[in-house]
Amino acid sequence: MTKSGYLQPAIQTYGGGIWHTWFDRDLGLAGKVVVRKAGKLEHKLVHFNQALLRIPNLAIHFTRKYDKFEFNLEQHLRPFMATEHVDRLRESIPKANAEMMVREFPAIMEMIAEELKVDPIDIVDFDLSLVDVQPAGFMGIHKEFISSGKIDNQISCHCGVEAFKDLHTSEDFLKGDKDINILVMFDHEEIGSKSMQGALSTFLATVSERIFKRAADSADGEELLNAALRRSFILSADLAHAINPNYASYHQEAHPVHLHKGVVIKTNYNISYATDTASSVILKELAERLKVPLQEFVVKCDSLCGTTVGPLLNTNTCIKTIDIGIGQLAMHSIRETCATTDILYYYRLLKGFYQEYAKVDKTFLGM
C-alpha cells in the first residue's frame, strides 16, 4: 500500500515480540519464494541482508508522553521502503505476473527476480519476513557476551546440531552405541505448536515408532517399543531468563539465573515446564559426571510463566522429559544477549547426554 507518499508493505506480527525494539532499525528481508521452472514449482530461499526498510518512530515534538511508548501494531508498526515519487521514476517490469502485481510492489518482484536470476513472471508466490541486518557479534569490555537476534531459540538448535554431528561422526562412538538417538527441531513453538511441523503434531511419536520397529524387526515390536519409551528421555531445550540488573525484582530471589554459571533447569509445578523429580535427578547426575554447572529457574508466584514444547512432548509420548536452557537477557527483543561460556556448557551437556544417558539411567531403577 501507499500512504502519505510512502510505499509500505503490509505485515503481520508473529508470536510475542518486544515490538518497540524494532523501531528505527535497519531491516532486510528473508524467506521463501516459489518459482515456476520448466513446468514445475520450485522453492527458493532468499536473504536480502541490507537496509531496505525501516519502522520510523514518532518525533518527540509530537508527544508529551516521555515515559511511555504506546503504539498500535496495525497502524504504527508498518515499515516504509521507498517514496512513491522515486518509485515512479523506475521502469515498469514488462512481463510481470499480473496477479502478483495486484498484491505486491513491482520493486520487490524485480529485486527477488534479480536475486534468483529468474523472470519476474515466473514468481508464483513468496513469504518474506523482516530481519535485523546488524550481524551477531561479541560485546562487553572482555568480549564475554554474544549479542544477536533470535538467540531464543537458535542457540539451542545450534548447540544441538553441533553436538549431534560431532558425536555421530565418531566411529568409536558409533561402534559402541546401541541406542537410538534423535534430534528434532520443531516449528511454531512461539504460537502454540499447532501445526504438522509443531510439537503438538504426531510427528515425533510416528517417526520414533517407525525407526524403532525397523531397527527391532521383531514380532514383539509393539511391546518392545513401549519398553523403550519407558527407558527414553527428552531434553526440551529452550532458553531461560537470566536476571536483569535493572529489573531484578521480577526474578524469584531464591533462584536467580546468572550468566556464565551454567545450564538452567526450569521447573514449574503448574506444568508450564515438564521438569519433575525423576527427570531432574537424572540430569543432575549426568551434569555432575560431565562437570557441567547447573542452575535452577523458578518463576515468581505472582508472575506469569512462559512455556515450551516440553509438556506437549511429555503428554504425547509419555517419555520422561526435562526443560533446560541457558540464561539470556531481553528475550524476544530484536537484539538478545547471552554469555559465551554458557554456550560451551550447553554444547557439552547435550553431547554428553547422547553419550552417557543410558549409563545414568541404569542407576535410577523405577524412575
PDB file of N, CA and C in Angstrom, residues 158-239:
ATOM      1  N   HIS A 158      21.564 -24.651  17.441  1.00  0.00           N
ATOM      2  CA  HIS A 158      22.975 -24.705  17.046  1.00  0.00           C
ATOM      3  C   HIS A 158      23.750 -25.701  17.904  1.00  0.00           C
ATOM      4  N   CYS A 159      23.606 -25.586  19.223  1.00  0.00           N
ATOM      5  CA  CYS A 159      24.335 -26.492  20.119  1.00  0.00           C
ATOM      6  C   CYS A 159      23.892 -27.938  19.910  1.00  0.00           C
ATOM      7  N   GLY A 160      22.589 -28.146  19.696  1.00  0.00           N
ATOM      8  CA  GLY A 160      22.084 -29.488  19.476  1.00  0.00           C
ATOM      9  C   GLY A 160      22.629 -30.110  18.202  1.00  0.00           C
ATOM     10  N   VAL A 161      22.625 -29.355  17.118  1.00  0.00           N
ATOM     11  CA  VAL A 161      23.129 -29.863  15.839  1.00  0.00           C
ATOM     12  C   VAL A 161      24.620 -30.154  15.924  1.00  0.00           C
ATOM     13  N   GLU A 162      25.378 -29.231  16.515  1.00  0.00           N
ATOM     14  CA  GLU A 162      26.823 -29.433  16.617  1.00  0.00           C
ATOM     15  C   GLU A 162      27.151 -30.643  17.484  1.00  0.00           C
ATOM     16  N   ALA A 163      26.440 -30.800  18.606  1.00  0.00           N
ATOM     17  CA  ALA A 163      26.684 -31.936  19.487  1.00  0.00           C
ATOM     18  C   ALA A 163      26.349 -33.249  18.787  1.00  0.00           C
ATOM     19  N   PHE A 164      25.210 -33.289  18.124  1.00  0.00           N
ATOM     20  CA  PHE A 164      24.776 -34.494  17.422  1.00  0.00           C
ATOM     21  C   PHE A 164      25.747 -34.846  16.301  1.00  0.00           C
ATOM     22  N   LYS A 165      26.137 -33.840  15.533  1.00  0.00           N
ATOM     23  CA  LYS A 165      27.048 -34.059  14.396  1.00  0.00           C
ATOM     24  C   LYS A 165      28.411 -34.537  14.877  1.00  0.00           C
ATOM     25  N   ASP A 166      28.981 -33.841  15.854  1.00  0.00           N
ATOM     26  CA  ASP A 166      30.325 -34.194  16.309  1.00  0.00           C
ATOM     27  C   ASP A 166      30.380 -35.609  16.883  1.00  0.00           C
ATOM     28  N   LEU A 167      29.332 -35.994  17.578  1.00  0.00           N
ATOM     29  CA  LEU A 167      29.315 -37.318  18.197  1.00  0.00           C
ATOM     30  C   LEU A 167      29.071 -38.416  17.172  1.00  0.00           C
ATOM     31  N   HIS A 168      28.150 -38.171  16.270  1.00  0.00           N
ATOM     32  CA  HIS A 168      27.749 -39.231  15.337  1.00  0.00           C
ATOM     33  C   HIS A 168      28.629 -39.312  14.101  1.00  0.00           C
ATOM     34  N   THR A 169      29.687 -38.519  14.057  1.00  0.00           N
ATOM     35  CA  THR A 169      30.720 -38.695  13.038  1.00  0.00           C
ATOM     36  C   THR A 169      31.946 -39.379  13.634  1.00  0.00           C
ATOM     37  N   SER A 170      31.829 -39.787  14.892  1.00  0.00           N
ATOM     38  CA  SER A 170      32.909 -40.508  15.561  1.00  0.00           C
ATOM     39  C   SER A 170      32.699 -42.015  15.401  1.00  0.00           C
ATOM     40  N   GLU A 171      33.637 -42.684  14.738  1.00  0.00           N
ATOM     41  CA  GLU A 171      33.499 -44.130  14.522  1.00  0.00           C
ATOM     42  C   GLU A 171      33.517 -44.897  15.840  1.00  0.00           C
ATOM     43  N   ASP A 172      34.317 -44.449  16.795  1.00  0.00           N
ATOM     44  CA  ASP A 172      34.390 -45.122  18.090  1.00  0.00           C
ATOM     45  C   ASP A 172      33.040 -45.086  18.801  1.00  0.00           C
ATOM     46  N   PHE A 173      32.370 -43.937  18.735  1.00  0.00           N
ATOM     47  CA  PHE A 173      31.058 -43.832  19.376  1.00  0.00           C
ATOM     48  C   PHE A 173      30.042 -44.721  18.672  1.00  0.00           C
ATOM     49  N   LEU A 174      30.029 -44.691  17.372  1.00  0.00           N
ATOM     50  CA  LEU A 174      29.038 -45.450  16.609  1.00  0.00           C
ATOM     51  C   LEU A 174      29.211 -46.963  16.798  1.00  0.00           C
ATOM     52  N   LYS A 175      30.446 -47.401  16.965  1.00  0.00           N
ATOM     53  CA  LYS A 175      30.683 -48.830  17.171  1.00  0.00           C
ATOM     54  C   LYS A 175      30.113 -49.312  18.504  1.00  0.00           C
ATOM     55  N   GLY A 176      30.220 -48.467  19.534  1.00  0.00           N
ATOM     56  CA  GLY A 176      29.794 -48.901  20.857  1.00  0.00           C
ATOM     57  C   GLY A 176      28.395 -48.502  21.244  1.00  0.00           C
ATOM     58  N   ASP A 177      27.749 -47.639  20.460  1.00  0.00           N
ATOM     59  CA  ASP A 177      26.429 -47.130  20.825  1.00  0.00           C
ATOM     60  C   ASP A 177      25.327 -48.074  20.342  1.00  0.00           C
ATOM     61  N   LYS A 178      24.443 -48.470  21.244  1.00  0.00           N
ATOM     62  CA  LYS A 178      23.352 -49.374  20.901  1.00  0.00           C
ATOM     63  C   LYS A 178      21.983 -48.697  21.004  1.00  0.00           C
ATOM     64  N   ASP A 179      21.978 -47.410  21.264  1.00  0.00           N
ATOM     65  CA  ASP A 179      20.722 -46.681  21.445  1.00  0.00           C
ATOM     66  C   ASP A 179      20.339 -45.930  20.172  1.00  0.00           C
ATOM     67  N   ILE A 180      19.078 -45.522  20.114  1.00  0.00           N
ATOM     68  CA  ILE A 180      18.587 -44.691  19.017  1.00  0.00           C
ATOM     69  C   ILE A 180      18.551 -43.244  19.517  1.00  0.00           C
ATOM     70  N   ASN A 181      19.379 -42.421  18.922  1.00  0.00           N
ATOM     71  CA  ASN A 181      19.445 -41.010  19.298  1.00  0.00           C
ATOM     72  C   ASN A 181      18.713 -40.160  18.262  1.00  0.00           C
ATOM     73  N   ILE A 182      17.919 -39.228  18.735  1.00  0.00           N
ATOM     74  CA  ILE A 182      17.125 -38.385  17.840  1.00  0.00           C
ATOM     75  C   ILE A 182      17.327 -36.919  18.225  1.00  0.00           C
ATOM     76  N   LEU A 183      17.461 -36.075  17.223  1.00  0.00           N
ATOM     77  CA  LEU A 183      17.453 -34.626  17.416  1.00  0.00           C
ATOM     78  C   LEU A 183      16.324 -34.067  16.565  1.00  0.00           C
ATOM     79  N   VAL A 184      15.401 -33.353  17.171  1.00  0.00           N
ATOM     80  CA  VAL A 184      14.277 -32.792  16.418  1.00  0.00           C
ATOM     81  C   VAL A 184      14.101 -31.334  16.795  1.00  0.00           C
ATOM     82  N   MET A 185      13.886 -30.506  15.766  1.00  0.00           N
ATOM     83  CA  MET A 185      13.662 -29.072  15.975  1.00  0.00           C
ATOM     84  C   MET A 185      12.287 -28.719  15.405  1.00  0.00           C
ATOM     85  N   PHE A 186      11.383 -28.347  16.276  1.00  0.00           N
ATOM     86  CA  PHE A 186      10.006 -28.069  15.872  1.00  0.00           C
ATOM     87  C   PHE A 186       9.822 -26.610  15.477  1.00  0.00           C
ATOM     88  N   ASP A 187       8.842 -26.381  14.645  1.00  0.00           N
ATOM     89  CA  ASP A 187       8.440 -25.034  14.261  1.00  0.00           C
ATOM     90  C   ASP A 187       7.248 -24.607  15.125  1.00  0.00           C
ATOM     91  N   HIS A 188       6.960 -23.325  15.121  1.00  0.00           N
ATOM     92  CA  HIS A 188       5.733 -22.738  15.677  1.00  0.00           C
ATOM     93  C   HIS A 188       5.605 -22.865  17.198  1.00  0.00           C
ATOM     94  N   GLU A 189       6.728 -23.008  17.904  1.00  0.00           N
ATOM     95  CA  GLU A 189       6.659 -23.085  19.364  1.00  0.00           C
ATOM     96  C   GLU A 189       6.123 -21.788  19.963  1.00  0.00           C
ATOM     97  N   GLU A 190       6.436 -20.665  19.329  1.00  0.00           N
ATOM     98  CA  GLU A 190       6.041 -19.364  19.875  1.00  0.00           C
ATOM     99  C   GLU A 190       4.542 -19.082  19.721  1.00  0.00           C
ATOM    100  N   ILE A 191       3.853 -19.873  18.919  1.00  0.00           N
ATOM    101  CA  ILE A 191       2.430 -19.589  18.681  1.00  0.00           C
ATOM    102  C   ILE A 191       1.552 -20.806  18.967  1.00  0.00           C
ATOM    103  N   GLY A 192       2.039 -21.708  19.817  1.00  0.00           N
ATOM    104  CA  GLY A 192       1.183 -22.787  20.268  1.00  0.00           C
ATOM    105  C   GLY A 192       1.478 -24.169  19.716  1.00  0.00           C
ATOM    106  N   SER A 193       2.370 -24.281  18.730  1.00  0.00           N
ATOM    107  CA  SER A 193       2.804 -25.580  18.194  1.00  0.00           C
ATOM    108  C   SER A 193       1.714 -26.348  17.469  1.00  0.00           C
ATOM    109  N   LYS A 194       0.635 -25.676  17.071  1.00  0.00           N
ATOM    110  CA  LYS A 194      -0.487 -26.372  16.433  1.00  0.00           C
ATOM    111  C   LYS A 194      -0.326 -26.403  14.920  1.00  0.00           C
ATOM    112  N   SER A 195       0.603 -27.226  14.458  1.00  0.00           N
ATOM    113  CA  SER A 195       0.815 -27.408  13.027  1.00  0.00           C
ATOM    114  C   SER A 195       1.445 -28.767  12.819  1.00  0.00           C
ATOM    115  N   MET A 196       1.509 -29.212  11.569  1.00  0.00           N
ATOM    116  CA  MET A 196       2.059 -30.547  11.318  1.00  0.00           C
ATOM    117  C   MET A 196       3.558 -30.583  11.597  1.00  0.00           C
ATOM    118  N   GLN A 197       4.219 -29.411  11.614  1.00  0.00           N
ATOM    119  CA  GLN A 197       5.631 -29.376  11.964  1.00  0.00           C
ATOM    120  C   GLN A 197       5.847 -28.857  13.389  1.00  0.00           C
ATOM    121  N   GLY A 198       4.763 -28.716  14.136  1.00  0.00           N
ATOM    122  CA  GLY A 198       4.845 -28.272  15.517  1.00  0.00           C
ATOM    123  C   GLY A 198       4.846 -29.434  16.489  1.00  0.00           C
ATOM    124  N   ALA A 199       5.136 -29.140  17.744  1.00  0.00           N
ATOM    125  CA  ALA A 199       5.275 -30.198  18.751  1.00  0.00           C
ATOM    126  C   ALA A 199       3.950 -30.859  19.115  1.00  0.00           C
ATOM    127  N   LEU A 200       2.823 -30.244  18.782  1.00  0.00           N
ATOM    128  CA  LEU A 200       1.530 -30.861  19.057  1.00  0.00           C
ATOM    129  C   LEU A 200       1.152 -31.900  18.002  1.00  0.00           C
ATOM    130  N   SER A 201       1.929 -31.989  16.945  1.00  0.00           N
ATOM    131  CA  SER A 201       1.644 -32.978  15.904  1.00  0.00           C
ATOM    132  C   SER A 201       2.082 -34.365  16.363  1.00  0.00           C
ATOM    133  N   THR A 202       1.780 -35.351  15.553  1.00  0.00           N
ATOM    134  CA  THR A 202       2.178 -36.735  15.859  1.00  0.00           C
ATOM    135  C   THR A 202       3.549 -37.069  15.272  1.00  0.00           C
ATOM    136  N   PHE A 203       4.255 -36.069  14.785  1.00  0.00           N
ATOM    137  CA  PHE A 203       5.495 -36.308  14.045  1.00  0.00           C
ATOM    138  C   PHE A 203       6.510 -37.114  14.847  1.00  0.00           C
ATOM    139  N   LEU A 204       6.863 -36.651  16.053  1.00  0.00           N
ATOM    140  CA  LEU A 204       7.900 -37.328  16.823  1.00  0.00           C
ATOM    141  C   LEU A 204       7.485 -38.752  17.176  1.00  0.00           C
ATOM    142  N   ALA A 205       6.251 -38.927  17.648  1.00  0.00           N
ATOM    143  CA  ALA A 205       5.788 -40.262  18.029  1.00  0.00           C
ATOM    144  C   ALA A 205       5.775 -41.208  16.828  1.00  0.00           C
ATOM    145  N   THR A 206       5.305 -40.726  15.687  1.00  0.00           N
ATOM    146  CA  THR A 206       5.208 -41.565  14.493  1.00  0.00           C
ATOM    147  C   THR A 206       6.580 -41.951  13.963  1.00  0.00           C
ATOM    148  N   VAL A 207       7.474 -40.970  13.859  1.00  0.00           N
ATOM    149  CA  VAL A 207       8.812 -41.244  13.340  1.00  0.00           C
ATOM    150  C   VAL A 207       9.579 -42.171  14.279  1.00  0.00           C
ATOM    151  N   SER A 208       9.459 -41.925  15.588  1.00  0.00           N
ATOM    152  CA  SER A 208      10.140 -42.777  16.563  1.00  0.00           C
ATOM    153  C   SER A 208       9.676 -44.224  16.440  1.00  0.00           C
ATOM    154  N   GLU A 209       8.368 -44.411  16.282  1.00  0.00           N
ATOM    155  CA  GLU A 209       7.811 -45.762  16.144  1.00  0.00           C
ATOM    156  C   GLU A 209       8.328 -46.439  14.887  1.00  0.00           C
ATOM    157  N   ARG A 210       8.377 -45.712  13.785  1.00  0.00           N
ATOM    158  CA  ARG A 210       8.850 -46.292  12.528  1.00  0.00           C
ATOM    159  C   ARG A 210      10.325 -46.677  12.621  1.00  0.00           C
ATOM    160  N   ILE A 211      11.124 -45.801  13.218  1.00  0.00           N
ATOM    161  CA  ILE A 211      12.558 -46.089  13.365  1.00  0.00           C
ATOM    162  C   ILE A 211      12.757 -47.325  14.244  1.00  0.00           C
ATOM    163  N   PHE A 212      12.044 -47.362  15.369  1.00  0.00           N
ATOM    164  CA  PHE A 212      12.248 -48.468  16.310  1.00  0.00           C
ATOM    165  C   PHE A 212      11.823 -49.800  15.709  1.00  0.00           C
ATOM    166  N   LYS A 213      10.662 -49.826  15.077  1.00  0.00           N
ATOM    167  CA  LYS A 213      10.174 -51.084  14.520  1.00  0.00           C
ATOM    168  C   LYS A 213      11.074 -51.590  13.401  1.00  0.00           C
ATOM    169  N   ARG A 214      11.655 -50.679  12.643  1.00  0.00           N
ATOM    170  CA  ARG A 214      12.591 -51.101  11.598  1.00  0.00           C
ATOM    171  C   ARG A 214      13.862 -51.676  12.226  1.00  0.00           C
ATOM    172  N   ALA A 215      14.320 -51.024  13.322  1.00  0.00           N
ATOM    173  CA  ALA A 215      15.543 -51.495  13.985  1.00  0.00           C
ATOM    174  C   ALA A 215      15.310 -52.793  14.747  1.00  0.00           C
ATOM    175  N   ALA A 216      14.141 -52.925  15.394  1.00  0.00           N
ATOM    176  CA  ALA A 216      13.871 -54.114  16.214  1.00  0.00           C
ATOM    177  C   ALA A 216      13.599 -55.342  15.353  1.00  0.00           C
ATOM    178  N   ASP A 217      12.802 -55.166  14.301  1.00  0.00           N
ATOM    179  CA  ASP A 217      12.484 -56.268  13.374  1.00  0.00           C
ATOM    180  C   ASP A 217      12.060 -57.520  14.151  1.00  0.00           C
ATOM    181  N   SER A 218      11.028 -57.348  14.991  1.00  0.00           N
ATOM    182  CA  SER A 218      10.589 -58.455  15.840  1.00  0.00           C
ATOM    183  C   SER A 218       9.068 -58.516  15.860  1.00  0.00           C
ATOM    184  N   ALA A 219       8.558 -59.708  16.094  1.00  0.00           N
ATOM    185  CA  ALA A 219       7.106 -59.874  16.211  1.00  0.00           C
ATOM    186  C   ALA A 219       6.581 -59.182  17.456  1.00  0.00           C
ATOM    187  N   ASP A 220       7.450 -58.987  18.417  1.00  0.00           N
ATOM    188  CA  ASP A 220       7.068 -58.301  19.661  1.00  0.00           C
ATOM    189  C   ASP A 220       7.390 -56.818  19.592  1.00  0.00           C
ATOM    190  N   GLY A 221       7.373 -56.266  18.393  1.00  0.00           N
ATOM    191  CA  GLY A 221       7.779 -54.879  18.201  1.00  0.00           C
ATOM    192  C   GLY A 221       7.014 -53.886  19.048  1.00  0.00           C
ATOM    193  N   GLU A 222       5.699 -54.081  19.151  1.00  0.00           N
ATOM    194  CA  GLU A 222       4.871 -53.135  19.910  1.00  0.00           C
ATOM    195  C   GLU A 222       5.253 -53.136  21.385  1.00  0.00           C
ATOM    196  N   GLU A 223       5.429 -54.306  21.943  1.00  0.00           N
ATOM    197  CA  GLU A 223       5.792 -54.420  23.356  1.00  0.00           C
ATOM    198  C   GLU A 223       7.195 -53.872  23.611  1.00  0.00           C
ATOM    199  N   LEU A 224       8.107 -54.160  22.699  1.00  0.00           N
ATOM    200  CA  LEU A 224       9.470 -53.657  22.831  1.00  0.00           C
ATOM    201  C   LEU A 224       9.502 -52.133  22.715  1.00  0.00           C
ATOM    202  N   LEU A 225       8.654 -51.583  21.845  1.00  0.00           N
ATOM    203  CA  LEU A 225       8.581 -50.133  21.702  1.00  0.00           C
ATOM    204  C   LEU A 225       8.122 -49.483  23.004  1.00  0.00           C
ATOM    205  N   ASN A 226       7.094 -50.026  23.626  1.00  0.00           N
ATOM    206  CA  ASN A 226       6.604 -49.470  24.886  1.00  0.00           C
ATOM    207  C   ASN A 226       7.681 -49.510  25.967  1.00  0.00           C
ATOM    208  N   ALA A 227       8.444 -50.597  25.992  1.00  0.00           N
ATOM    209  CA  ALA A 227       9.533 -50.704  26.966  1.00  0.00           C
ATOM    210  C   ALA A 227      10.624 -49.684  26.673  1.00  0.00           C
ATOM    211  N   ALA A 228      10.908 -49.474  25.399  1.00  0.00           N
ATOM    212  CA  ALA A 228      11.934 -48.496  25.012  1.00  0.00           C
ATOM    213  C   ALA A 228      11.514 -47.075  25.372  1.00  0.00           C
ATOM    214  N   LEU A 229      10.237 -46.756  25.168  1.00  0.00           N
ATOM    215  CA  LEU A 229       9.733 -45.428  25.534  1.00  0.00           C
ATOM    216  C   LEU A 229       9.872 -45.197  27.037  1.00  0.00           C
ATOM    217  N   ARG A 230       9.653 -46.258  27.809  1.00  0.00           N
ATOM    218  CA  ARG A 230       9.784 -46.149  29.270  1.00  0.00           C
ATOM    219  C   ARG A 230      11.212 -45.823  29.681  1.00  0.00           C
ATOM    220  N   ARG A 231      12.168 -46.277  28.896  1.00  0.00           N
ATOM    221  CA  ARG A 231      13.576 -46.032  29.199  1.00  0.00           C
ATOM    222  C   ARG A 231      14.085 -44.734  28.579  1.00  0.00           C
ATOM    223  N   SER A 232      13.291 -44.119  27.739  1.00  0.00           N
ATOM    224  CA  SER A 232      13.767 -42.959  26.983  1.00  0.00           C
ATOM    225  C   SER A 232      13.718 -41.673  27.801  1.00  0.00           C
ATOM    226  N   PHE A 233      14.275 -40.628  27.221  1.00  0.00           N
ATOM    227  CA  PHE A 233      14.374 -39.340  27.933  1.00  0.00           C
ATOM    228  C   PHE A 233      14.404 -38.227  26.906  1.00  0.00           C
ATOM    229  N   ILE A 234      13.642 -37.162  27.175  1.00  0.00           N
ATOM    230  CA  ILE A 234      13.602 -35.999  26.279  1.00  0.00           C
ATOM    231  C   ILE A 234      14.213 -34.796  26.981  1.00  0.00           C
ATOM    232  N   LEU A 235      15.194 -34.174  26.338  1.00  0.00           N
ATOM    233  CA  LEU A 235      15.679 -32.864  26.761  1.00  0.00           C
ATOM    234  C   LEU A 235      14.928 -31.814  25.946  1.00  0.00           C
ATOM    235  N   SER A 236      14.063 -31.073  26.591  1.00  0.00           N
ATOM    236  CA  SER A 236      13.382 -29.962  25.933  1.00  0.00           C
ATOM    237  C   SER A 236      14.262 -28.731  26.135  1.00  0.00           C
ATOM    238  N   ALA A 237      14.952 -28.336  25.072  1.00  0.00           N
ATOM    239  CA  ALA A 237      15.986 -27.299  25.181  1.00  0.00           C
ATOM    240  C   ALA A 237      15.476 -25.968  24.638  1.00  0.00           C
ATOM    241  N   ASP A 238      15.346 -25.001  25.523  1.00  0.00           N
ATOM    242  CA  ASP A 238      14.865 -23.661  25.166  1.00  0.00           C
ATOM    243  C   ASP A 238      15.532 -22.675  26.124  1.00  0.00           C
ATOM    244  N   LEU A 239      15.689 -21.461  25.723  1.00  0.00           N
ATOM    245  CA  LEU A 239      16.437 -20.506  26.533  1.00  0.00           C
ATOM    246  C   LEU A 239      15.681 -20.096  27.801  1.00  0.00           C
TER     247      LEU A 239
END
